[in-house]
Amino acid sequence: LLVTHEATSDFEAALIAFLNLQLAPRITRHGVLVEVYGEGILLLGESGVGKSCIISRYMKDNFSSDMPSTTGACFNSKEVSFGNNKCINFEIWDTAGQERYRSLTKVFYKSANVCILVYDITRKESFDELKEYWIDEIKENTNADTILAVIGNKSDLYELEEAKKKEGTEFAKEIGAIFKLASAKKNIGIEELFETIGKKILGTVEDVENQEDNGGEQKHKLVKENKEKEKIDINDINRNT
């Protein structure tokens, strides 16, 4: 049996999603046994880059230019079928980008299977922050097998572009991430982003590796430095990538 209580808060929604995944990782639909994978997805990036708009477009196919800034974090959940009797329950956390909320964001890293780094192509500083702050936070707080994606949002404003696509693809390749240009406003690249993530989770990403905006074939591997600053043999890393 699944928990069907209607959530009245983000905390209750997250708790219900967690309980349902524990109670029914394999459930029957129309007489067919279906495997359900629960995957925590964390959207990270500076305030105003469009994280909430991306989620609103994906969850509700809706866009608002007046969407308020996220305070703390907001939770959303969406179950998607990927064929072969497999479903993924995307448990999506939209985090606040303001500096005063960054310590709160750390709480959500531990449950994240996927981290989506979002920048605004019209604001070069939002891209620089991914390289100078957010990727270090991911290295410090997530597992080495966490799936990464780099998203250049507001691609419809290409005439105002400050962060070039080449910079985004090179950064994504460097960290072994999926790369996409997207526009929440024009509904460009959002469905494709989550489809690519889902296929990567299920181990079928080779079906989409040749897409123009994919971040490359390099497997994501983040090596954390230990307290003793041990030297890591680069050959060992290469053998595992």
Coordinates of C-alpha atoms in Angstrom, one line a residue:
L1 CA 0.0 0.0 0.0
L2 CA 1.1 3.5 -0.8
V3 CA 0.8 6.6 1.4
T4 CA -2.0 8.7 -0.1
H5 CA -2.2 11.4 2.4
E6 CA -2.4 14.9 0.7
A7 CA 0.7 16.9 1.7
T8 CA 0.2 20.3 3.3
S9 CA 3.8 21.3 3.3
D10 CA 7.1 20.7 1.4
F11 CA 8.3 18.6 4.4
E12 CA 5.2 16.3 4.3
A13 CA 5.5 16.0 0.5
A14 CA 9.2 14.9 0.9
L15 CA 8.3 12.5 3.7
I16 CA 5.4 10.9 1.7
A17 CA 7.7 10.5 -1.4
F18 CA 10.3 8.8 0.8
L19 CA 7.9 6.4 2.5
N20 CA 6.3 5.4 -0.8
L21 CA 9.7 4.6 -2.3
Q22 CA 10.5 2.5 0.7
L23 CA 7.1 0.7 0.8
A24 CA 6.8 0.1 -2.9
P25 CA 10.0 0.1 -5.0
R26 CA 8.2 -2.4 -7.2
I27 CA 4.5 -1.9 -7.8
T28 CA 1.9 -3.3 -10.1
R29 CA 0.1 -1.2 -12.7
H30 CA -2.5 -2.6 -14.9
G31 CA -1.3 -6.1 -14.0
V32 CA 2.3 -5.3 -14.9
L33 CA 5.1 -5.3 -12.3
V34 CA 6.9 -1.9 -12.6
E35 CA 10.2 -1.0 -11.0
V36 CA 10.2 2.5 -9.5
Y37 CA 13.5 4.3 -8.9
G38 CA 13.6 7.2 -6.5
E39 CA 16.2 9.9 -7.4
G40 CA 16.9 13.1 -5.5
I41 CA 17.6 16.0 -7.8
L42 CA 19.1 19.2 -6.5
L43 CA 19.1 22.4 -8.6
L44 CA 21.9 24.8 -7.7
G45 CA 23.0 28.2 -8.9
E46 CA 22.7 31.9 -8.2
S47 CA 19.5 33.7 -7.4
G48 CA 17.6 34.8 -10.5
V49 CA 19.1 32.2 -13.0
G50 CA 15.7 30.6 -13.4
K51 CA 15.8 27.4 -11.3
S52 CA 12.2 27.8 -10.1
C53 CA 11.1 28.5 -13.7
I54 CA 12.7 25.4 -15.0
I55 CA 10.9 23.3 -12.4
S56 CA 7.6 25.1 -13.0
R57 CA 7.9 24.4 -16.7
Y58 CA 8.8 20.7 -16.2
M59 CA 6.2 20.0 -13.5
K60 CA 3.2 22.1 -14.7
D61 CA 4.2 23.3 -18.2
N62 CA 3.9 26.8 -16.9
F63 CA 6.0 29.9 -16.9
S64 CA 5.8 33.2 -15.0
S65 CA 8.2 36.0 -15.3
D66 CA 7.0 37.2 -11.8
M67 CA 7.9 34.1 -9.9
P68 CA 9.3 35.0 -6.5
S69 CA 12.8 34.0 -5.3
T70 CA 12.9 30.8 -3.4
T71 CA 13.6 31.1 0.3
G72 CA 15.2 28.0 1.8
A73 CA 14.1 25.2 -0.5
C74 CA 11.0 23.9 -2.3
F75 CA 10.1 20.2 -3.1
N76 CA 8.5 18.8 -6.1
S77 CA 7.9 15.2 -7.2
K78 CA 7.2 13.7 -10.7
E79 CA 7.0 10.1 -11.8
V80 CA 8.1 9.4 -15.3
S81 CA 8.0 6.2 -17.3
F82 CA 11.1 5.2 -19.3
G83 CA 9.7 2.0 -20.9
N84 CA 10.7 -1.6 -20.1
N85 CA 8.5 -1.4 -17.0
K86 CA 10.8 1.1 -15.4
C87 CA 9.8 4.4 -13.8
I88 CA 11.7 7.2 -12.1
N89 CA 10.3 9.3 -9.4
F90 CA 12.2 12.5 -9.7
E91 CA 12.3 14.1 -6.2
I92 CA 13.3 17.7 -7.2
W93 CA 14.6 20.2 -4.7
D94 CA 14.7 23.9 -5.7
T95 CA 17.3 25.6 -3.5
A96 CA 17.7 29.3 -2.8
G97 CA 20.6 30.9 -4.5
Q98 CA 21.1 33.8 -2.1
E99 CA 24.3 33.7 -0.1
R100 CA 22.4 33.8 3.2
Y101 CA 20.7 30.5 2.5
R102 CA 23.8 28.6 1.4
S103 CA 24.4 26.9 4.7
L104 CA 20.8 25.5 4.5
T105 CA 21.4 24.1 1.0
K106 CA 24.1 21.8 2.4
V107 CA 21.4 19.8 4.2
F108 CA 20.1 18.6 0.8
Y109 CA 23.3 17.3 -0.7
K110 CA 23.4 14.0 1.1
S111 CA 20.1 12.8 -0.5
A112 CA 21.0 14.1 -4.0
N113 CA 21.7 11.6 -6.8
V114 CA 21.8 14.3 -9.4
C115 CA 23.0 17.9 -9.1
I116 CA 21.9 20.4 -11.8
L117 CA 24.0 23.5 -12.0
V118 CA 22.1 26.4 -13.6
Y119 CA 23.4 29.7 -14.9
D120 CA 21.9 32.6 -16.9
I121 CA 23.6 32.9 -20.3
T122 CA 23.0 36.7 -20.1
R123 CA 24.9 37.0 -16.7
K124 CA 28.5 35.9 -17.0
E125 CA 28.9 36.2 -13.2
S126 CA 26.3 33.5 -12.7
F127 CA 28.4 31.1 -14.8
D128 CA 31.6 32.1 -13.0
E129 CA 29.9 31.2 -9.6
L130 CA 29.3 27.7 -10.8
K131 CA 33.1 27.3 -11.4
E132 CA 34.2 29.2 -8.3
Y133 CA 31.8 28.1 -5.7
W134 CA 29.1 25.6 -6.5
I135 CA 31.2 22.8 -8.0
D136 CA 33.4 22.9 -4.9
E137 CA 30.4 22.5 -2.7
I138 CA 29.3 19.5 -4.8
K139 CA 32.8 17.9 -4.4
E140 CA 32.7 18.5 -0.7
N141 CA 29.2 17.2 0.0
T142 CA 28.2 14.6 -2.5
N143 CA 29.3 11.1 -3.5
A144 CA 31.7 10.5 -6.4
D145 CA 28.9 8.9 -8.5
T146 CA 26.6 11.8 -8.3
I147 CA 25.3 12.7 -11.8
L148 CA 26.0 16.3 -12.9
A149 CA 24.3 18.5 -15.4
V150 CA 25.2 22.1 -16.4
I151 CA 22.3 24.2 -17.8
G152 CA 22.6 27.5 -19.6
N153 CA 19.1 29.0 -19.1
K154 CA 17.4 31.8 -21.0
S155 CA 18.8 30.7 -24.3
D156 CA 16.0 32.6 -26.0
L157 CA 18.0 35.8 -25.1
Y158 CA 20.9 34.7 -27.2
E159 CA 21.4 38.3 -28.5
L160 CA 22.3 39.3 -24.9
E161 CA 24.6 36.3 -24.3
E162 CA 27.6 36.9 -22.0
A163 CA 28.5 33.3 -21.0
K164 CA 29.3 31.6 -24.3
K165 CA 28.1 28.1 -25.1
K166 CA 31.7 27.0 -25.7
E167 CA 32.5 28.0 -22.1
G168 CA 29.6 25.9 -20.8
T169 CA 30.5 22.8 -22.9
E170 CA 34.1 23.0 -21.8
F171 CA 33.2 23.3 -18.1
A172 CA 30.7 20.4 -18.4
K173 CA 33.3 18.2 -20.1
E174 CA 35.8 19.1 -17.4
I175 CA 33.6 17.8 -14.7
G176 CA 32.0 15.0 -16.6
A177 CA 28.5 16.6 -16.8
I178 CA 25.6 16.7 -19.2
F179 CA 25.3 20.1 -20.9
K180 CA 22.2 21.7 -22.2
L181 CA 21.1 25.1 -23.3
A182 CA 17.5 25.7 -22.2
S183 CA 14.8 28.3 -22.0
A184 CA 12.1 27.9 -19.4
K185 CA 10.2 30.8 -21.0
K186 CA 10.1 29.2 -24.5
N187 CA 10.0 25.6 -23.2
I188 CA 13.3 24.7 -24.9
G189 CA 15.5 21.8 -23.7
I190 CA 13.6 21.2 -20.4
E191 CA 12.0 17.8 -21.2
E192 CA 15.2 16.7 -23.0
L193 CA 17.3 17.5 -19.9
F194 CA 15.3 15.3 -17.6
E195 CA 15.0 12.6 -20.3
T196 CA 18.8 12.5 -20.6
I197 CA 19.2 12.4 -16.8
G198 CA 16.7 9.6 -16.6
K199 CA 18.5 7.5 -19.2
K200 CA 21.8 8.2 -17.5
I201 CA 20.3 6.9 -14.2
L202 CA 19.1 3.8 -15.9
G203 CA 22.4 3.2 -17.7
T204 CA 21.0 3.9 -21.2
V205 CA 22.6 7.3 -21.7
E206 CA 24.4 6.0 -24.8
D207 CA 21.1 6.6 -26.6
V208 CA 21.5 10.4 -26.2
E209 CA 25.3 10.9 -26.0
N210 CA 25.4 12.2 -29.5
Q211 CA 23.0 15.1 -28.9
E212 CA 24.6 18.4 -29.7
D213 CA 24.5 19.8 -26.2
N214 CA 25.6 16.7 -24.3
G215 CA 28.5 17.3 -22.0
G216 CA 30.5 14.3 -23.4
E217 CA 31.2 10.7 -22.6
Q218 CA 33.5 11.2 -19.6
K219 CA 32.1 9.6 -16.5
H220 CA 31.6 11.9 -13.6
K221 CA 34.3 11.3 -11.0
L222 CA 35.0 13.7 -8.2
V223 CA 37.9 12.8 -6.0
K224 CA 37.8 14.3 -2.5
E225 CA 41.0 15.3 -0.7
N226 CA 41.3 13.7 2.7
K227 CA 42.5 15.5 5.8
E228 CA 46.0 14.2 5.3
K229 CA 46.2 15.6 1.7
E230 CA 47.2 12.2 0.4
K231 CA 48.6 12.2 -3.1
I232 CA 46.3 10.5 -5.6
D233 CA 47.9 8.5 -8.4
I234 CA 46.4 9.9 -11.7
N235 CA 46.7 6.5 -13.3
D236 CA 44.3 5.1 -10.7
I237 CA 41.8 7.7 -11.5
N238 CA 42.1 7.1 -15.2
R239 CA 41.5 3.4 -14.8
N240 CA 38.2 4.1 -13.0
T241 CA 36.8 6.6 -15.6

